[in-house]
Amino acid sequence: MNTIRGGLLVSAGIAETPSCYSNRSDILDVEGGLRSRRFELVRFAAVTTPKVQSRKFEVRAGVGNTFGNLFRVTTYGESHGGGVGCIIDGCPPRLPLTEVDMQFELDRRRPGQSRITTPRKETDTCKILSGVGNGLTLGTPIAVAVPNTDQRGGDYSEMSVAYRPSHADATYDFKYGVRAVQGGGRSSARETIGRVAAGAVAKKLLQEHTGTQVLAYVSRVHGVELPDGVIDHEKVTLEQIESNICRCPDPEVAEKMIAAIDAVRVRGDSVGGVVTCIARNVPRGLGSPVFDKLEAELAKAVMSLPATKGFEIGSGFAGSLMTGSEHNDEFYIDDAGNIRTRTNRSGGIQGGISNGETIVMRIAFKPTSTITSTQKTVTRDKQETELKARGRHDPCVVPRAVPMVEAMVALVLADQLLQHYAQCQLFPEDPVLQGTATVKRAPNTMEEAAMYSEH
C-alpha cells in the first residue's frame, strides 16, 4: 500500500520521491467529484535495495462540481454552451417526482421574468433523462438537462480582452490559464439551474417525510431594509413572497426596493442586498458536532452561490453585542410535551445540531459586477485600459437568488436527514430524550415537606 509522508511516497517501508518520475501520462479521471492524476514513477529504493521498479502513484484533489455526502448533486454546463443541468445521486427510491416539480422552481429562477432582472429570454425547460419511472424515483442517479437557447456570444467581445472588475474573469485565468469568455462560463449564475432542479427534489423529500418547509425572501435591497419583527416566520407563505417581482413579503417595502433597483438600472449600475431564509418543522438532531456542524454546512452551501459575501444565523453579528443573560434561549415544555425555547436567538441550531425550532439565516449578496458604466481595468496581456461591458445582466441579483438559496438549504437538510437516519435511527429512540415521554421523578426535600404540611 502506498502512502505519502512529508512529500515522499512510502511503499512497504521504502521512501520514493514523486518529483523524479518518467512516462507521465497526465490522465484526468472524474470519480464522484474527485480528480485523479495517474502517472508512472521510477522508484528510487534505499541504498540496500539498488533495484529500480515501476509503481503507479495517484493524487486526488477536489474539483468543486459536486455537493453533498449521501444526497449528492453534480452540476454541469456553461452559460453559453449547449445546456446546463445536474446529476442527483443518493435520492431514496419511491419518492413521487415529475418534471413539473422541478419546473415550478426553475420558473422562479428563470431570467427575463421582470424589468428588474436580466432581459435574457430562456424558458429553462427541464427534462429528466434518468432515475425516474412511472412518476417515482428509482433510487438510481437522476439526470436533468436544460438547453440554452438565447446565447449572444458577440456581447462579450470586449470582455474576451479585458477583465471585468470584481468578476471571476481574472481569477479563472490565474487558475486555469484558459476560460469560457461568453457568459462567464461556470462562473455565471446560469450554473445554478442544476442546483435549483436538485433543490426541488430535496424540498419534496423533506416535505413528504418530515413536513419541513424551506422559504426565502428579500429582506434588503441596497439601503431599503425590512424592519426586524415585521415578518412572522411561523406564518409567512410562499404566496406572500411571490406576490411581487422583488420577492419581499411586505408590499410597501417591496415597492421601495423595486424603486431602488430601477434607479440604478437606468444608469447602468447595480446594487446588492440580503436574502433571509427560514426552514420550518426541521427535525431535531440534524448536524454533527465539531467540523460538520449544521450551521457550517449551511454556510458553505449558500456561500457557494455566485455573488455571496456574508452569512448570519440566528442573532448573527448582533449577538456579539448582547450579554449571556440577554442572548440565551430559555427552555420550556410545550402542551405536546416537547422541549422548546421561548426565544430563537440561536436560529434553530445549538452546538451544531438542530433543536426543532425554525432555522433562520441571512445571506448577503454583492452588487452585480457586470455593469455598463465605464470602469478602469487591465487586459489579459497586462495593459491598463477602460471597459464598458455589454450583455444582459441583473441590476440586482437578490430577487432571483431567492429560489437558489432555498435550493441550497434544502440540499443540506436532505443530506443531513439521510446521514442522521444512517447513524442514529438503527435502534429504537430513547422515549424521554428523543420523544415526548416524561419520567416521574421522586420528590425532593422541599416538595416532600410541602406535601406533609398540606396534611
Short mmCIF file of C-alpha atoms in Angstrom, two decimals:
data_model
loop_
_atom_site.label_atom_id
_atom_site.label_comp_id
_atom_site.label_asym_id
_atom_site.label_seq_id
_atom_site.Cartn_x
_atom_site.Cartn_y
_atom_site.Cartn_z
CA MET A 1 0.00 0.00 0.00
CA ASN A 2 1.36 3.45 -0.93
CA THR A 3 1.13 6.42 1.44
CA ILE A 4 2.51 9.96 1.38
CA ARG A 5 4.67 11.23 4.23
CA GLY A 6 6.42 14.58 4.15
CA GLY A 7 6.18 14.75 0.36
CA LEU A 8 7.64 11.23 -0.12
CA LEU A 9 5.85 8.16 -1.42
CA VAL A 10 6.34 5.29 1.04
CA SER A 11 5.81 1.74 -0.25
CA ALA A 12 6.45 -1.19 2.08
CA GLY A 13 8.70 1.00 4.23
CA ILE A 14 10.80 2.28 1.29
CA ALA A 15 10.68 6.00 0.50
CA GLU A 16 10.16 7.17 -3.07
CA THR A 17 10.26 10.75 -4.33
CA PRO A 18 7.37 11.75 -6.63
CA SER A 19 9.47 14.57 -8.11
CA CYS A 20 11.54 12.03 -10.07
CA TYR A 21 9.38 10.08 -12.49
CA SER A 22 9.12 9.05 -16.12
CA ASN A 23 6.37 8.22 -18.61
CA ARG A 24 3.97 10.76 -17.12
CA SER A 25 0.56 10.31 -18.74
CA ASP A 26 -1.39 13.26 -17.32
CA ILE A 27 -4.65 11.32 -17.39
CA LEU A 28 -7.57 13.01 -15.61
CA ASP A 29 -10.36 10.82 -14.28
CA VAL A 30 -13.54 12.07 -12.62
CA GLU A 31 -14.81 9.79 -9.86
CA GLY A 32 -17.53 11.07 -7.55
CA GLY A 33 -16.43 14.68 -7.99
CA LEU A 34 -12.72 13.97 -7.37
CA ARG A 35 -9.90 14.29 -9.88
CA SER A 36 -7.31 11.52 -10.09
CA ARG A 37 -3.88 12.13 -11.65
CA ARG A 38 -2.06 8.93 -12.52
CA PHE A 39 1.48 8.59 -13.74
CA GLU A 40 4.31 6.06 -13.74
CA LEU A 41 7.02 6.62 -11.15
CA VAL A 42 10.56 5.35 -11.25
CA ARG A 43 11.12 4.07 -7.73
CA PHE A 44 14.33 5.11 -6.07
CA ALA A 45 14.94 2.47 -3.43
CA ALA A 46 17.13 2.64 -0.34
CA VAL A 47 20.87 2.13 -0.68
CA THR A 48 20.49 -1.51 0.39
CA THR A 49 18.00 -2.08 -2.45
CA PRO A 50 19.50 -0.79 -5.69
CA LYS A 51 16.84 -2.41 -7.88
CA VAL A 52 14.63 0.13 -9.77
CA GLN A 53 10.96 -0.71 -10.04
CA SER A 54 7.94 0.98 -11.66
CA ARG A 55 4.96 1.92 -9.45
CA LYS A 56 1.63 3.61 -10.02
CA PHE A 57 1.01 6.72 -7.94
CA GLU A 58 -2.33 8.51 -7.53
CA VAL A 59 -3.09 12.01 -6.19
CA ARG A 60 -6.67 13.13 -5.61
CA ALA A 61 -7.86 16.73 -5.49
CA GLY A 62 -11.41 18.10 -5.30
CA VAL A 63 -12.63 19.97 -8.35
CA GLY A 64 -15.70 21.59 -6.79
CA ASN A 65 -18.55 20.46 -9.03
CA THR A 66 -20.20 18.03 -6.60
CA PHE A 67 -22.04 18.89 -3.37
CA GLY A 68 -23.28 16.62 -0.58
CA ASN A 69 -22.35 13.35 1.11
CA LEU A 70 -25.29 10.95 0.80
CA PHE A 71 -27.64 13.18 -1.19
CA ARG A 72 -25.11 14.25 -3.83
CA VAL A 73 -25.51 16.74 -6.67
CA THR A 74 -23.11 17.37 -9.54
CA THR A 75 -23.85 20.31 -11.84
CA TYR A 76 -22.54 20.76 -15.37
CA GLY A 77 -22.59 23.23 -18.28
CA GLU A 78 -21.62 26.81 -19.12
CA SER A 79 -23.70 29.92 -19.69
CA HIS A 80 -23.27 29.91 -23.50
CA GLY A 81 -22.71 26.18 -24.05
CA GLY A 82 -25.27 23.71 -25.33
CA GLY A 83 -27.03 23.47 -21.98
CA VAL A 84 -26.80 23.08 -18.23
CA GLY A 85 -28.12 20.60 -15.70
CA CYS A 86 -27.30 18.20 -12.90
CA ILE A 87 -26.98 14.61 -11.80
CA ILE A 88 -28.58 13.76 -8.44
CA ASP A 89 -27.25 10.67 -6.69
CA GLY A 90 -28.47 9.17 -3.44
CA CYS A 91 -32.12 10.15 -3.67
CA PRO A 92 -34.23 7.47 -1.93
CA PRO A 93 -36.47 5.35 -4.17
CA ARG A 94 -40.26 5.67 -4.44
CA LEU A 95 -40.39 9.45 -3.99
CA PRO A 96 -43.15 10.87 -6.24
CA LEU A 97 -41.39 13.15 -8.76
CA THR A 98 -42.07 14.66 -12.18
CA GLU A 99 -40.59 17.44 -14.28
CA VAL A 100 -43.44 19.67 -13.08
CA ASP A 101 -41.94 19.66 -9.57
CA MET A 102 -38.63 20.96 -10.93
CA GLN A 103 -40.16 23.35 -13.46
CA PHE A 104 -42.03 25.29 -10.78
CA GLU A 105 -38.76 26.14 -9.05
CA LEU A 106 -36.87 26.76 -12.30
CA ASP A 107 -39.55 29.25 -13.40
CA ARG A 108 -38.92 31.22 -10.20
CA ARG A 109 -35.19 31.34 -11.06
CA ARG A 110 -35.70 31.99 -14.80
CA PRO A 111 -34.21 35.14 -16.40
CA GLY A 112 -36.35 37.73 -18.14
CA GLN A 113 -39.25 37.46 -15.70
CA SER A 114 -39.47 41.21 -14.91
CA ARG A 115 -37.85 44.57 -15.64
CA ILE A 116 -35.55 44.26 -12.60
CA THR A 117 -33.93 41.02 -13.83
CA THR A 118 -31.68 40.24 -16.79
CA PRO A 119 -33.60 40.54 -20.08
CA ARG A 120 -32.13 37.26 -21.40
CA LYS A 121 -35.07 35.16 -22.61
CA GLU A 122 -34.85 31.49 -21.66
CA THR A 123 -37.71 29.08 -20.99
CA ASP A 124 -35.39 26.90 -18.87
CA THR A 125 -37.49 23.86 -19.73
CA CYS A 126 -36.10 20.83 -17.91
CA LYS A 127 -36.07 17.20 -19.00
CA ILE A 128 -35.47 14.25 -16.68
CA LEU A 129 -33.26 11.79 -18.55
CA SER A 130 -32.92 9.02 -15.95
CA GLY A 131 -33.66 7.91 -12.40
CA VAL A 132 -37.46 8.33 -12.54
CA GLY A 133 -40.03 5.83 -13.77
CA ASN A 134 -43.83 5.99 -13.67
CA GLY A 135 -43.64 9.13 -11.56
CA LEU A 136 -41.42 7.62 -8.85
CA THR A 137 -37.70 7.91 -8.18
CA LEU A 138 -35.86 4.66 -8.77
CA GLY A 139 -33.03 5.12 -6.29
CA THR A 140 -30.61 5.47 -9.21
CA PRO A 141 -28.90 8.68 -10.48
CA ILE A 142 -31.38 11.31 -11.68
CA ALA A 143 -30.06 13.21 -14.71
CA VAL A 144 -31.65 16.57 -15.55
CA ALA A 145 -30.93 18.65 -18.66
CA VAL A 146 -31.89 22.22 -19.57
CA PRO A 147 -30.90 23.60 -23.01
CA ASN A 148 -29.50 27.10 -23.59
CA THR A 149 -31.47 28.84 -26.36
CA ASP A 150 -30.77 32.60 -26.15
CA GLN A 151 -26.97 32.97 -26.23
CA ARG A 152 -25.38 36.16 -27.55
CA GLY A 153 -21.66 35.50 -27.62
CA GLY A 154 -20.92 38.73 -29.51
CA ASP A 155 -21.82 40.77 -26.42
CA TYR A 156 -18.63 39.52 -24.77
CA SER A 157 -16.04 40.63 -27.36
CA GLU A 158 -14.63 43.38 -25.11
CA MET A 159 -14.58 41.02 -22.12
CA SER A 160 -12.52 38.50 -24.07
CA VAL A 161 -9.69 41.04 -23.95
CA ALA A 162 -10.21 42.94 -20.66
CA TYR A 163 -11.20 41.69 -17.22
CA ARG A 164 -14.44 42.81 -15.58
CA PRO A 165 -13.62 44.36 -12.17
CA SER A 166 -14.67 42.10 -9.24
CA HIS A 167 -15.71 39.33 -11.64
CA ALA A 168 -14.24 35.82 -11.86
CA ASP A 169 -12.70 36.56 -15.29
CA ALA A 170 -9.24 37.24 -13.93
CA THR A 171 -9.14 34.50 -11.28
CA TYR A 172 -10.24 31.84 -13.78
CA ASP A 173 -7.31 32.85 -15.97
CA PHE A 174 -4.99 32.84 -12.93
CA LYS A 175 -6.07 29.29 -12.06
CA TYR A 176 -6.67 27.56 -15.40
CA GLY A 177 -4.86 29.67 -17.99
CA VAL A 178 -8.00 29.47 -20.14
CA ARG A 179 -11.69 30.33 -19.65
CA ALA A 180 -15.08 30.36 -21.32
CA VAL A 181 -15.43 34.03 -22.22
CA GLN A 182 -19.03 34.09 -23.41
CA GLY A 183 -21.39 34.50 -20.47
CA GLY A 184 -18.70 33.86 -17.89
CA GLY A 185 -18.82 30.08 -18.31
CA ARG A 186 -19.17 28.24 -15.00
CA SER A 187 -18.97 31.48 -13.01
CA SER A 188 -22.32 32.55 -14.48
CA ALA A 189 -25.42 32.26 -12.32
CA ARG A 190 -26.76 30.04 -15.08
CA GLU A 191 -24.86 27.20 -13.39
CA THR A 192 -27.41 27.42 -10.55
CA ILE A 193 -30.10 25.84 -12.75
CA GLY A 194 -28.75 22.44 -11.74
CA ARG A 195 -28.81 23.41 -8.08
CA VAL A 196 -32.42 24.63 -8.25
CA ALA A 197 -33.57 21.49 -10.06
CA ALA A 198 -31.87 19.30 -7.44
CA GLY A 199 -33.21 21.52 -4.69
CA ALA A 200 -36.75 20.84 -5.91
CA VAL A 201 -36.15 17.13 -5.32
CA ALA A 202 -34.69 17.82 -1.87
CA LYS A 203 -37.66 20.06 -0.99
CA LYS A 204 -40.12 17.35 -1.94
CA LEU A 205 -38.21 14.73 0.05
CA LEU A 206 -38.24 16.97 3.13
CA GLN A 207 -41.91 17.89 2.76
CA GLU A 208 -43.04 14.29 2.20
CA HIS A 209 -41.02 12.74 5.03
CA THR A 210 -40.75 15.36 7.78
CA GLY A 211 -43.07 18.21 6.78
CA THR A 212 -40.08 20.56 6.57
CA GLN A 213 -40.65 23.73 4.55
CA VAL A 214 -37.85 25.97 3.26
CA LEU A 215 -38.75 29.56 2.33
CA ALA A 216 -36.62 32.59 1.49
CA TYR A 217 -37.42 36.23 0.78
CA VAL A 218 -35.65 39.51 0.06
CA SER A 219 -35.14 41.44 3.29
CA ARG A 220 -32.85 44.18 1.98
CA VAL A 221 -32.02 45.93 -1.29
CA HIS A 222 -29.20 48.46 -1.00
CA GLY A 223 -30.40 50.91 1.69
CA VAL A 224 -34.03 49.66 1.84
CA GLU A 225 -34.49 47.09 4.60
CA LEU A 226 -37.36 45.22 6.20
CA PRO A 227 -37.53 46.16 9.91
CA ASP A 228 -36.89 43.32 12.35
CA GLY A 229 -40.02 41.53 13.50
CA VAL A 230 -42.25 42.69 10.65
CA ILE A 231 -42.37 39.22 9.08
CA ASP A 232 -43.75 36.39 11.21
CA HIS A 233 -41.57 33.42 10.31
CA GLU A 234 -44.15 30.96 11.57
CA LYS A 235 -46.87 32.32 9.29
CA VAL A 236 -45.23 33.82 6.17
CA THR A 237 -46.29 31.99 2.99
CA LEU A 238 -44.87 31.37 -0.47
CA GLU A 239 -47.82 33.26 -1.92
CA GLN A 240 -46.89 36.39 0.06
CA ILE A 241 -43.27 36.15 -1.10
CA GLU A 242 -44.23 35.64 -4.75
CA SER A 243 -46.81 38.44 -4.74
CA ASN A 244 -44.35 40.98 -6.23
CA ILE A 245 -41.33 40.98 -8.57
CA CYS A 246 -38.90 41.72 -5.72
CA ARG A 247 -39.99 38.71 -3.61
CA CYS A 248 -40.37 40.76 -0.45
CA PRO A 249 -43.46 39.69 1.58
CA ASP A 250 -44.19 43.26 2.72
CA PRO A 251 -45.87 45.09 -0.21
CA GLU A 252 -44.94 48.62 0.89
CA VAL A 253 -41.28 47.81 1.46
CA ALA A 254 -41.23 45.84 -1.79
CA GLU A 255 -42.22 48.93 -3.77
CA LYS A 256 -39.33 50.88 -2.24
CA MET A 257 -36.93 48.06 -3.09
CA ILE A 258 -38.13 47.97 -6.69
CA ALA A 259 -37.67 51.72 -6.96
CA ALA A 260 -34.10 51.40 -5.64
CA ILE A 261 -33.30 48.78 -8.30
CA ASP A 262 -34.91 50.86 -11.06
CA ALA A 263 -32.84 53.88 -10.05
CA VAL A 264 -29.51 52.12 -10.68
CA ARG A 265 -30.76 50.06 -13.63
CA VAL A 266 -31.44 53.06 -15.82
CA ARG A 267 -27.93 54.45 -15.29
CA GLY A 268 -26.11 51.19 -15.96
CA ASP A 269 -25.19 50.41 -12.35
CA SER A 270 -26.14 47.71 -9.83
CA VAL A 271 -26.89 47.16 -6.14
CA GLY A 272 -26.69 44.28 -3.69
CA GLY A 273 -28.96 43.07 -0.92
CA VAL A 274 -29.83 40.42 1.65
CA VAL A 275 -31.93 37.26 1.40
CA THR A 276 -33.44 35.85 4.59
CA CYS A 277 -34.13 32.12 4.59
CA ILE A 278 -36.13 30.05 7.07
CA ALA A 279 -36.64 26.31 7.49
CA ARG A 280 -39.72 25.28 9.47
CA ASN A 281 -40.51 21.91 11.04
CA VAL A 282 -36.89 20.76 10.87
CA PRO A 283 -36.38 17.51 12.81
CA ARG A 284 -34.28 17.73 15.94
CA GLY A 285 -30.85 16.15 15.75
CA LEU A 286 -29.66 17.13 12.27
CA GLY A 287 -25.98 18.06 12.07
CA SER A 288 -22.89 16.78 13.83
CA PRO A 289 -20.52 18.25 16.42
CA VAL A 290 -17.15 19.88 15.65
CA PHE A 291 -16.36 20.09 11.91
CA ASP A 292 -19.75 19.13 10.44
CA LYS A 293 -21.97 21.48 12.42
CA LEU A 294 -25.27 22.19 10.70
CA GLU A 295 -24.64 25.94 10.51
CA ALA A 296 -21.21 25.28 8.99
CA GLU A 297 -22.76 23.08 6.29
CA LEU A 298 -25.43 25.70 5.58
CA ALA A 299 -22.82 28.46 5.41
CA LYS A 300 -20.73 26.53 2.89
CA ALA A 301 -23.80 25.75 0.80
CA VAL A 302 -25.16 29.27 0.45
CA MET A 303 -21.74 30.90 0.25
CA SER A 304 -21.02 28.73 -2.81
CA LEU A 305 -23.69 30.69 -4.70
CA PRO A 306 -22.50 33.45 -7.06
CA ALA A 307 -22.11 36.96 -5.58
CA THR A 308 -22.47 35.91 -1.92
CA LYS A 309 -20.40 37.88 0.59
CA GLY A 310 -21.83 37.20 4.05
CA PHE A 311 -23.76 34.71 6.19
CA GLU A 312 -25.53 35.05 9.54
CA ILE A 313 -27.62 32.61 11.53
CA GLY A 314 -29.91 33.43 14.44
CA SER A 315 -28.76 36.61 16.16
CA GLY A 316 -25.69 36.70 13.93
CA PHE A 317 -23.23 39.51 14.50
CA ALA A 318 -25.79 41.40 16.60
CA GLY A 319 -25.50 38.64 19.20
CA SER A 320 -21.93 39.74 19.93
CA LEU A 321 -23.33 42.94 21.42
CA MET A 322 -25.51 41.11 23.97
CA THR A 323 -24.80 39.56 27.35
CA GLY A 324 -25.35 35.87 28.04
CA SER A 325 -28.45 36.58 30.10
CA GLU A 326 -29.86 38.60 27.19
CA HIS A 327 -28.92 36.13 24.47
CA ASN A 328 -29.69 32.72 25.98
CA ASP A 329 -32.85 30.97 24.75
CA GLU A 330 -34.64 29.67 27.84
CA PHE A 331 -36.26 26.22 27.66
CA TYR A 332 -39.84 25.21 28.48
CA ILE A 333 -42.18 22.24 27.89
CA ASP A 334 -44.99 22.90 25.41
CA ASP A 335 -48.51 21.42 25.54
CA ALA A 336 -47.41 18.41 23.47
CA GLY A 337 -44.61 17.55 25.89
CA ASN A 338 -41.80 18.82 23.65
CA ILE A 339 -38.77 20.74 24.90
CA ARG A 340 -38.90 24.17 23.23
CA THR A 341 -37.17 27.54 23.54
CA ARG A 342 -39.05 30.74 24.39
CA THR A 343 -36.85 32.80 22.05
CA ASN A 344 -34.84 31.80 18.99
CA ARG A 345 -31.61 33.78 19.01
CA SER A 346 -29.78 30.52 18.33
CA GLY A 347 -31.53 30.38 14.96
CA GLY A 348 -32.77 26.80 15.42
CA ILE A 349 -29.29 25.31 15.91
CA GLN A 350 -27.35 24.73 19.13
CA GLY A 351 -23.99 23.01 19.32
CA GLY A 352 -24.13 22.44 15.57
CA ILE A 353 -27.32 20.35 15.87
CA SER A 354 -30.90 21.36 15.04
CA ASN A 355 -33.11 21.80 18.12
CA GLY A 356 -36.51 21.71 16.38
CA GLU A 357 -37.03 25.46 16.27
CA THR A 358 -37.24 27.37 12.98
CA ILE A 359 -33.82 27.79 11.38
CA VAL A 360 -33.28 31.44 10.44
CA MET A 361 -30.36 32.69 8.37
CA ARG A 362 -29.41 35.74 6.29
CA ILE A 363 -27.20 35.81 3.21
CA ALA A 364 -25.61 38.98 1.82
CA PHE A 365 -25.13 39.44 -1.94
CA LYS A 366 -22.82 41.99 -3.50
CA PRO A 367 -23.82 44.26 -6.40
CA THR A 368 -23.65 42.60 -9.81
CA SER A 369 -20.09 43.07 -11.09
CA THR A 370 -21.00 43.37 -14.78
CA ILE A 371 -22.25 46.92 -15.32
CA THR A 372 -22.44 49.20 -18.36
CA SER A 373 -20.70 52.10 -16.60
CA THR A 374 -17.10 52.71 -17.71
CA GLN A 375 -14.51 51.21 -15.34
CA LYS A 376 -10.73 51.06 -15.22
CA THR A 377 -9.25 47.58 -15.66
CA VAL A 378 -6.44 45.65 -17.37
CA THR A 379 -6.23 43.37 -20.40
CA ARG A 380 -5.18 39.74 -20.46
CA ASP A 381 -1.79 40.82 -21.78
CA LYS A 382 -1.34 43.20 -18.80
CA GLN A 383 -2.18 46.57 -20.35
CA GLU A 384 -4.21 49.15 -18.42
CA THR A 385 -7.44 50.11 -20.16
CA GLU A 386 -11.10 51.04 -19.66
CA LEU A 387 -14.09 48.72 -20.05
CA LYS A 388 -17.75 49.41 -20.70
CA ALA A 389 -19.39 46.00 -20.52
CA ARG A 390 -22.23 44.90 -22.74
CA GLY A 391 -24.60 41.98 -22.34
CA ARG A 392 -27.71 41.24 -20.33
CA HIS A 393 -27.26 41.23 -16.57
CA ASP A 394 -29.32 41.61 -13.38
CA PRO A 395 -29.13 45.10 -11.84
CA CYS A 396 -29.70 43.31 -8.51
CA VAL A 397 -29.31 39.57 -8.04
CA VAL A 398 -31.36 39.09 -4.86
CA PRO A 399 -34.87 38.68 -6.36
CA ARG A 400 -33.70 35.71 -8.46
CA ALA A 401 -31.37 34.47 -5.71
CA VAL A 402 -34.35 33.57 -3.50
CA PRO A 403 -35.03 30.14 -5.10
CA MET A 404 -31.26 29.50 -5.30
CA VAL A 405 -30.87 30.00 -1.55
CA GLU A 406 -33.88 27.80 -0.84
CA ALA A 407 -32.40 25.07 -3.04
CA MET A 408 -29.02 25.03 -1.29
CA VAL A 409 -30.60 24.98 2.17
CA ALA A 410 -32.92 22.13 1.14
CA LEU A 411 -29.96 20.16 -0.25
CA VAL A 412 -28.13 20.47 3.08
CA LEU A 413 -31.15 19.43 5.13
CA ALA A 414 -31.94 16.45 2.87
CA ASP A 415 -28.32 15.30 3.04
CA GLN A 416 -28.24 15.72 6.82
CA LEU A 417 -31.55 13.87 7.19
CA LEU A 418 -30.15 10.84 5.37
CA GLN A 419 -26.96 10.96 7.43
CA HIS A 420 -28.96 11.21 10.67
CA TYR A 421 -31.03 8.15 9.77
CA ALA A 422 -27.92 6.20 8.81
CA GLN A 423 -26.21 6.89 12.16
CA CYS A 424 -28.95 7.38 14.73
CA GLN A 425 -32.08 5.51 13.60
CA LEU A 426 -30.88 1.90 13.58
CA PHE A 427 -32.13 1.32 17.14
CA PRO A 428 -35.29 2.47 18.95
CA GLU A 429 -35.27 6.08 20.12
CA ASP A 430 -35.00 6.99 23.79
CA PRO A 431 -38.64 7.86 24.57
CA VAL A 432 -37.69 10.58 27.05
CA LEU A 433 -34.66 12.24 25.47
CA GLN A 434 -35.79 11.88 21.85
CA GLY A 435 -39.56 11.65 22.21
CA THR A 436 -42.29 13.34 24.21
CA ALA A 437 -42.48 10.91 27.12
CA THR A 438 -41.86 12.17 30.63
CA VAL A 439 -40.37 10.46 33.66
CA LYS A 440 -41.99 10.71 37.06
CA ARG A 441 -39.16 11.53 39.43
CA ALA A 442 -39.03 11.25 43.22
CA PRO A 443 -39.95 14.47 45.06
CA ASN A 444 -37.10 16.48 46.55
CA THR A 445 -36.92 17.51 50.24
CA MET A 446 -38.76 20.80 49.77
CA GLU A 447 -41.56 19.12 47.80
CA GLU A 448 -41.92 16.37 50.47
CA ALA A 449 -42.15 19.00 53.23
CA ALA A 450 -44.84 20.81 51.27
CA MET A 451 -46.86 17.62 50.81
CA TYR A 452 -46.74 16.78 54.52
CA SER A 453 -47.63 20.34 55.53
CA GLU A 454 -50.82 20.05 53.48
CA HIS A 455 -51.96 17.19 55.74
#
